[in-house]
Amino acid sequence: MGNSDSKANFREQVEKLLNESVSFDDEDYWANLLVPNLSLEDIFEMISPNDVRKLRKEKQDNAVALFRRLIRCLRNTCLWARSAEDPPTETLAVTSTVLRMLTRLIPFMFEEKGDEFSNSLFWGPFVFDSDLPPEMAEVAEAEGQVGRQSLAAQLLHYLMRLLFLKKFSVNAPGVVLAAKEPLPQHKVDTRFVWQGGIGTAA
């Protein structure tokens, strides 16, 4: 589990999210919330179901900012993996924290059938952030990741990408895809499978 200082700081940031107005552009705040050394147990302990309900019902602007930030983190990790040899280790660790937070948050965002806010947040049109570094912006444009798409569609897209991300979920030594090189779709690429099976030699 994460150390006590990290956990206390994380809970402090959660309290701010629940009780204050947090800007999407507040880089210091999000850097303090999205830290790399929190386990799933830590996050489940420090974000209660009632916290998520309060966020959904009373702090909707903060909820929008939070999910935009979480999905932007997933996007940046995937794009970084396509524009450089390997994402930094800390980036992958923060991505793990983001995935654990999504695991905690999403069930309670959708626990009330027909909730207008959650449906609008996840399924309404959403404009991609345009503040990408040049090397990542080129990859995003090549992959069609520019324009309007729902947060839910983005989330599903990046979760699928993370299933096959080198050094994160698959071991593919020596594999470097060029920025505009598409993943193989006409055959099974054994560099990106977890275990041999149909269509593979192993």
PDB file of C-alpha atoms in Angstrom:
ATOM      1  CA  MET A   1       0.000   0.000   0.000  1.00  0.00           C
ATOM      2  CA  GLY A   2       1.045   3.610  -0.395  1.00  0.00           C
ATOM      3  CA  ASN A   3       2.776   5.356   2.491  1.00  0.00           C
ATOM      4  CA  SER A   4       0.728   7.271   5.048  1.00  0.00           C
ATOM      5  CA  ASP A   5       1.738  10.713   3.759  1.00  0.00           C
ATOM      6  CA  SER A   6       0.629   9.885   0.208  1.00  0.00           C
ATOM      7  CA  LYS A   7      -2.658   8.479   1.454  1.00  0.00           C
ATOM      8  CA  ALA A   8      -3.335  11.501   3.673  1.00  0.00           C
ATOM      9  CA  ASN A   9      -2.566  13.855   0.786  1.00  0.00           C
ATOM     10  CA  PHE A  10      -4.823  11.887  -1.563  1.00  0.00           C
ATOM     11  CA  ARG A  11      -7.713  12.045   0.886  1.00  0.00           C
ATOM     12  CA  GLU A  12      -7.143  15.786   1.285  1.00  0.00           C
ATOM     13  CA  GLN A  13      -7.467  16.215  -2.485  1.00  0.00           C
ATOM     14  CA  VAL A  14     -10.649  14.132  -2.503  1.00  0.00           C
ATOM     15  CA  GLU A  15     -12.101  16.395   0.198  1.00  0.00           C
ATOM     16  CA  LYS A  16     -11.347  19.435  -1.960  1.00  0.00           C
ATOM     17  CA  LEU A  17     -13.065  17.757  -4.891  1.00  0.00           C
ATOM     18  CA  LEU A  18     -16.164  17.170  -2.747  1.00  0.00           C
ATOM     19  CA  ASN A  19     -16.333  20.551  -1.032  1.00  0.00           C
ATOM     20  CA  GLU A  20     -14.635  23.175  -3.201  1.00  0.00           C
ATOM     21  CA  SER A  21     -14.649  24.237  -6.831  1.00  0.00           C
ATOM     22  CA  VAL A  22     -11.756  22.619  -8.709  1.00  0.00           C
ATOM     23  CA  SER A  23     -10.671  23.848 -12.114  1.00  0.00           C
ATOM     24  CA  PHE A  24      -9.815  21.449 -14.926  1.00  0.00           C
ATOM     25  CA  ASP A  25      -6.767  23.654 -15.588  1.00  0.00           C
ATOM     26  CA  ASP A  26      -5.397  23.539 -12.030  1.00  0.00           C
ATOM     27  CA  GLU A  27      -2.265  21.507 -12.789  1.00  0.00           C
ATOM     28  CA  ASP A  28      -1.014  21.502  -9.189  1.00  0.00           C
ATOM     29  CA  TYR A  29      -4.278  20.063  -7.904  1.00  0.00           C
ATOM     30  CA  TRP A  30      -4.426  17.224 -10.422  1.00  0.00           C
ATOM     31  CA  ALA A  31      -0.743  16.397  -9.912  1.00  0.00           C
ATOM     32  CA  ASN A  32      -1.463  15.969  -6.194  1.00  0.00           C
ATOM     33  CA  LEU A  33      -4.548  13.838  -6.804  1.00  0.00           C
ATOM     34  CA  LEU A  34      -3.196  11.556  -9.522  1.00  0.00           C
ATOM     35  CA  VAL A  35      -0.181  10.090  -7.762  1.00  0.00           C
ATOM     36  CA  PRO A  36       1.615   6.878  -8.759  1.00  0.00           C
ATOM     37  CA  ASN A  37       1.858   4.907  -5.531  1.00  0.00           C
ATOM     38  CA  LEU A  38      -1.735   4.122  -4.527  1.00  0.00           C
ATOM     39  CA  SER A  39      -3.066   0.585  -4.541  1.00  0.00           C
ATOM     40  CA  LEU A  40      -6.615  -0.489  -5.323  1.00  0.00           C
ATOM     41  CA  GLU A  41      -7.161  -1.058  -1.592  1.00  0.00           C
ATOM     42  CA  ASP A  42      -5.986   2.486  -0.834  1.00  0.00           C
ATOM     43  CA  ILE A  43      -8.412   4.022  -3.306  1.00  0.00           C
ATOM     44  CA  PHE A  44     -11.369   1.909  -2.213  1.00  0.00           C
ATOM     45  CA  GLU A  45     -10.615   2.855   1.393  1.00  0.00           C
ATOM     46  CA  MET A  46     -10.313   6.592   0.740  1.00  0.00           C
ATOM     47  CA  ILE A  47     -13.155   7.079  -1.771  1.00  0.00           C
ATOM     48  CA  SER A  48     -16.437   5.899  -0.292  1.00  0.00           C
ATOM     49  CA  PRO A  49     -19.640   5.220  -2.229  1.00  0.00           C
ATOM     50  CA  ASN A  50     -21.158   8.294  -0.572  1.00  0.00           C
ATOM     51  CA  ASP A  51     -18.232  10.392  -1.824  1.00  0.00           C
ATOM     52  CA  VAL A  52     -19.043   9.406  -5.397  1.00  0.00           C
ATOM     53  CA  ARG A  53     -22.745  10.074  -4.877  1.00  0.00           C
ATOM     54  CA  LYS A  54     -21.983  13.533  -3.475  1.00  0.00           C
ATOM     55  CA  LEU A  55     -19.749  14.265  -6.425  1.00  0.00           C
ATOM     56  CA  ARG A  56     -22.474  13.184  -8.851  1.00  0.00           C
ATOM     57  CA  LYS A  57     -25.282  15.102  -7.176  1.00  0.00           C
ATOM     58  CA  GLU A  58     -23.677  18.177  -5.598  1.00  0.00           C
ATOM     59  CA  LYS A  59     -20.367  18.818  -7.385  1.00  0.00           C
ATOM     60  CA  GLN A  60     -21.160  18.094 -10.990  1.00  0.00           C
ATOM     61  CA  ASP A  61     -18.688  20.603 -12.424  1.00  0.00           C
ATOM     62  CA  ASN A  62     -15.944  18.883 -10.451  1.00  0.00           C
ATOM     63  CA  ALA A  63     -17.137  15.498 -11.679  1.00  0.00           C
ATOM     64  CA  VAL A  64     -16.860  16.692 -15.279  1.00  0.00           C
ATOM     65  CA  ALA A  65     -13.342  17.999 -14.662  1.00  0.00           C
ATOM     66  CA  LEU A  66     -12.334  14.774 -12.894  1.00  0.00           C
ATOM     67  CA  PHE A  67     -13.457  12.408 -15.630  1.00  0.00           C
ATOM     68  CA  ARG A  68     -11.985  14.625 -18.335  1.00  0.00           C
ATOM     69  CA  ARG A  69      -8.669  14.491 -16.473  1.00  0.00           C
ATOM     70  CA  LEU A  70      -8.802  10.732 -15.934  1.00  0.00           C
ATOM     71  CA  ILE A  71      -9.531  10.017 -19.582  1.00  0.00           C
ATOM     72  CA  ARG A  72      -6.932  12.536 -20.712  1.00  0.00           C
ATOM     73  CA  CYS A  73      -4.359  10.619 -18.676  1.00  0.00           C
ATOM     74  CA  LEU A  74      -5.293   7.358 -20.421  1.00  0.00           C
ATOM     75  CA  ARG A  75      -5.162   9.093 -23.793  1.00  0.00           C
ATOM     76  CA  ASN A  76      -1.770  10.636 -23.168  1.00  0.00           C
ATOM     77  CA  THR A  77      -0.314   7.306 -22.063  1.00  0.00           C
ATOM     78  CA  CYS A  78      -1.561   5.564 -25.195  1.00  0.00           C
ATOM     79  CA  LEU A  79      -0.366   8.347 -27.478  1.00  0.00           C
ATOM     80  CA  TRP A  80       2.972   8.553 -25.721  1.00  0.00           C
ATOM     81  CA  ALA A  81       3.474   4.850 -26.315  1.00  0.00           C
ATOM     82  CA  ARG A  82       2.974   5.428 -30.031  1.00  0.00           C
ATOM     83  CA  SER A  83       5.233   8.483 -30.260  1.00  0.00           C
ATOM     84  CA  ALA A  84       8.182   7.294 -28.160  1.00  0.00           C
ATOM     85  CA  GLU A  85       9.928   4.018 -27.457  1.00  0.00           C
ATOM     86  CA  ASP A  86       8.507   3.632 -23.961  1.00  0.00           C
ATOM     87  CA  PRO A  87       6.338   5.793 -21.697  1.00  0.00           C
ATOM     88  CA  PRO A  88       8.153   6.784 -18.476  1.00  0.00           C
ATOM     89  CA  THR A  89       7.673   4.365 -15.587  1.00  0.00           C
ATOM     90  CA  GLU A  90       5.961   7.052 -13.488  1.00  0.00           C
ATOM     91  CA  THR A  91       3.481   7.719 -16.298  1.00  0.00           C
ATOM     92  CA  LEU A  92       2.489   4.053 -16.307  1.00  0.00           C
ATOM     93  CA  ALA A  93       2.196   4.086 -12.504  1.00  0.00           C
ATOM     94  CA  VAL A  94      -0.129   7.109 -12.609  1.00  0.00           C
ATOM     95  CA  THR A  95      -2.142   5.350 -15.315  1.00  0.00           C
ATOM     96  CA  SER A  96      -2.622   2.434 -12.917  1.00  0.00           C
ATOM     97  CA  THR A  97      -3.925   4.863 -10.292  1.00  0.00           C
ATOM     98  CA  VAL A  98      -6.349   6.317 -12.839  1.00  0.00           C
ATOM     99  CA  LEU A  99      -7.667   2.871 -13.753  1.00  0.00           C
ATOM    100  CA  ARG A 100      -8.182   2.057 -10.078  1.00  0.00           C
ATOM    101  CA  MET A 101     -10.051   5.320  -9.570  1.00  0.00           C
ATOM    102  CA  LEU A 102     -12.307   4.585 -12.551  1.00  0.00           C
ATOM    103  CA  THR A 103     -13.001   1.129 -11.100  1.00  0.00           C
ATOM    104  CA  ARG A 104     -14.175   2.791  -7.906  1.00  0.00           C
ATOM    105  CA  LEU A 105     -16.097   5.692  -9.432  1.00  0.00           C
ATOM    106  CA  ILE A 106     -18.025   4.388 -12.410  1.00  0.00           C
ATOM    107  CA  PRO A 107     -20.345   1.861 -10.691  1.00  0.00           C
ATOM    108  CA  PHE A 108     -21.699   4.607  -8.434  1.00  0.00           C
ATOM    109  CA  MET A 109     -21.998   7.098 -11.293  1.00  0.00           C
ATOM    110  CA  PHE A 110     -24.487   4.710 -12.913  1.00  0.00           C
ATOM    111  CA  GLU A 111     -26.214   3.190  -9.888  1.00  0.00           C
ATOM    112  CA  GLU A 112     -29.399   5.216 -10.487  1.00  0.00           C
ATOM    113  CA  LYS A 113     -31.099   4.188 -13.694  1.00  0.00           C
ATOM    114  CA  GLY A 114     -31.710   7.097 -16.039  1.00  0.00           C
ATOM    115  CA  ASP A 115     -29.531   9.577 -14.136  1.00  0.00           C
ATOM    116  CA  GLU A 116     -29.500  12.569 -16.479  1.00  0.00           C
ATOM    117  CA  PHE A 117     -26.169  13.969 -15.352  1.00  0.00           C
ATOM    118  CA  SER A 118     -24.228  10.709 -15.744  1.00  0.00           C
ATOM    119  CA  ASN A 119     -25.838   9.968 -19.103  1.00  0.00           C
ATOM    120  CA  SER A 120     -25.045  13.453 -20.354  1.00  0.00           C
ATOM    121  CA  LEU A 121     -21.487  13.357 -19.003  1.00  0.00           C
ATOM    122  CA  PHE A 122     -20.558  10.039 -20.545  1.00  0.00           C
ATOM    123  CA  TRP A 123     -22.692   9.897 -23.681  1.00  0.00           C
ATOM    124  CA  GLY A 124     -22.976  13.538 -24.737  1.00  0.00           C
ATOM    125  CA  PRO A 125     -20.588  14.918 -27.396  1.00  0.00           C
ATOM    126  CA  PHE A 126     -17.280  16.033 -25.991  1.00  0.00           C
ATOM    127  CA  VAL A 127     -14.441  17.963 -27.640  1.00  0.00           C
ATOM    128  CA  PHE A 128     -10.989  16.469 -27.290  1.00  0.00           C
ATOM    129  CA  ASP A 129      -8.401  18.560 -25.472  1.00  0.00           C
ATOM    130  CA  SER A 130      -6.106  20.268 -27.955  1.00  0.00           C
ATOM    131  CA  ASP A 131      -3.187  20.992 -25.609  1.00  0.00           C
ATOM    132  CA  LEU A 132      -0.998  18.126 -26.779  1.00  0.00           C
ATOM    133  CA  PRO A 133       2.754  18.361 -27.326  1.00  0.00           C
ATOM    134  CA  PRO A 134       3.585  18.439 -31.062  1.00  0.00           C
ATOM    135  CA  GLU A 135       4.883  14.867 -31.187  1.00  0.00           C
ATOM    136  CA  MET A 136       1.692  13.550 -29.566  1.00  0.00           C
ATOM    137  CA  ALA A 137      -0.633  15.812 -31.560  1.00  0.00           C
ATOM    138  CA  GLU A 138       0.676  14.245 -34.771  1.00  0.00           C
ATOM    139  CA  VAL A 139      -0.109  10.766 -33.505  1.00  0.00           C
ATOM    140  CA  ALA A 140      -3.557  11.829 -32.287  1.00  0.00           C
ATOM    141  CA  GLU A 141      -4.433  13.291 -35.675  1.00  0.00           C
ATOM    142  CA  ALA A 142      -3.153  10.200 -37.494  1.00  0.00           C
ATOM    143  CA  GLU A 143      -5.354   7.988 -35.307  1.00  0.00           C
ATOM    144  CA  GLY A 144      -8.434  10.155 -35.719  1.00  0.00           C
ATOM    145  CA  GLN A 145      -8.364  11.174 -32.060  1.00  0.00           C
ATOM    146  CA  VAL A 146      -9.280  14.777 -32.791  1.00  0.00           C
ATOM    147  CA  GLY A 147     -12.800  16.159 -32.750  1.00  0.00           C
ATOM    148  CA  ARG A 148     -16.042  15.231 -31.011  1.00  0.00           C
ATOM    149  CA  GLN A 149     -16.661  11.890 -29.352  1.00  0.00           C
ATOM    150  CA  SER A 150     -18.406  10.927 -26.133  1.00  0.00           C
ATOM    151  CA  LEU A 151     -16.384  10.396 -22.977  1.00  0.00           C
ATOM    152  CA  ALA A 152     -17.689   6.822 -22.825  1.00  0.00           C
ATOM    153  CA  ALA A 153     -16.474   6.106 -26.365  1.00  0.00           C
ATOM    154  CA  GLN A 154     -13.077   7.600 -25.512  1.00  0.00           C
ATOM    155  CA  LEU A 155     -12.860   5.578 -22.320  1.00  0.00           C
ATOM    156  CA  LEU A 156     -13.638   2.301 -24.090  1.00  0.00           C
ATOM    157  CA  HIS A 157     -11.165   3.125 -26.856  1.00  0.00           C
ATOM    158  CA  TYR A 158      -8.280   3.776 -24.493  1.00  0.00           C
ATOM    159  CA  LEU A 159      -9.088   0.808 -22.260  1.00  0.00           C
ATOM    160  CA  MET A 160      -8.825  -1.425 -25.313  1.00  0.00           C
ATOM    161  CA  ARG A 161      -5.516   0.208 -26.250  1.00  0.00           C
ATOM    162  CA  LEU A 162      -4.158  -0.312 -22.740  1.00  0.00           C
ATOM    163  CA  LEU A 163      -4.885  -4.035 -22.985  1.00  0.00           C
ATOM    164  CA  PHE A 164      -2.098  -4.250 -25.555  1.00  0.00           C
ATOM    165  CA  LEU A 165       0.272  -1.526 -24.400  1.00  0.00           C
ATOM    166  CA  LYS A 166       3.925  -2.525 -24.357  1.00  0.00           C
ATOM    167  CA  LYS A 167       5.526  -2.542 -20.909  1.00  0.00           C
ATOM    168  CA  PHE A 168       2.065  -2.070 -19.343  1.00  0.00           C
ATOM    169  CA  SER A 169      -0.022  -5.135 -20.153  1.00  0.00           C
ATOM    170  CA  VAL A 170       2.048  -7.070 -22.718  1.00  0.00           C
ATOM    171  CA  ASN A 171       5.719  -7.916 -22.987  1.00  0.00           C
ATOM    172  CA  ALA A 172       6.930  -7.057 -26.481  1.00  0.00           C
ATOM    173  CA  PRO A 173      10.704  -6.597 -26.318  1.00  0.00           C
ATOM    174  CA  GLY A 174      12.261  -4.850 -29.264  1.00  0.00           C
ATOM    175  CA  VAL A 175       8.963  -3.691 -30.734  1.00  0.00           C
ATOM    176  CA  VAL A 176       8.847  -0.020 -31.690  1.00  0.00           C
ATOM    177  CA  LEU A 177       5.919   1.157 -33.807  1.00  0.00           C
ATOM    178  CA  ALA A 178       6.411   4.269 -35.875  1.00  0.00           C
ATOM    179  CA  ALA A 179       4.128   7.187 -35.067  1.00  0.00           C
ATOM    180  CA  LYS A 180       1.821   6.530 -38.033  1.00  0.00           C
ATOM    181  CA  GLU A 181       2.283   2.765 -38.223  1.00  0.00           C
ATOM    182  CA  PRO A 182      -1.074   1.051 -37.613  1.00  0.00           C
ATOM    183  CA  LEU A 183      -1.389  -2.026 -35.467  1.00  0.00           C
ATOM    184  CA  PRO A 184      -1.621  -5.145 -37.670  1.00  0.00           C
ATOM    185  CA  GLN A 185      -5.246  -6.042 -38.391  1.00  0.00           C
ATOM    186  CA  HIS A 186      -4.905  -8.656 -41.126  1.00  0.00           C
ATOM    187  CA  LYS A 187      -3.200 -11.260 -38.940  1.00  0.00           C
ATOM    188  CA  VAL A 188      -2.447 -12.158 -35.348  1.00  0.00           C
ATOM    189  CA  ASP A 189       0.687 -10.322 -34.253  1.00  0.00           C
ATOM    190  CA  THR A 190       2.199 -12.608 -31.628  1.00  0.00           C
ATOM    191  CA  ARG A 191       4.176  -9.699 -30.156  1.00  0.00           C
ATOM    192  CA  PHE A 192       0.931  -8.307 -28.734  1.00  0.00           C
ATOM    193  CA  VAL A 193      -0.853 -11.391 -27.358  1.00  0.00           C
ATOM    194  CA  TRP A 194      -0.769 -12.515 -23.741  1.00  0.00           C
ATOM    195  CA  GLN A 195      -0.599 -16.230 -24.568  1.00  0.00           C
ATOM    196  CA  GLY A 196      -0.403 -18.344 -27.704  1.00  0.00           C
ATOM    197  CA  GLY A 197      -3.698 -19.609 -29.130  1.00  0.00           C
ATOM    198  CA  ILE A 198      -5.675 -19.795 -32.348  1.00  0.00           C
ATOM    199  CA  GLY A 199      -3.733 -18.138 -35.147  1.00  0.00           C
ATOM    200  CA  THR A 200      -0.390 -18.267 -33.368  1.00  0.00           C
ATOM    201  CA  ALA A 201       2.458 -20.714 -33.604  1.00  0.00           C
ATOM    202  CA  ALA A 202       2.837 -21.150 -29.858  1.00  0.00           C
TER     203      ALA A 202
END
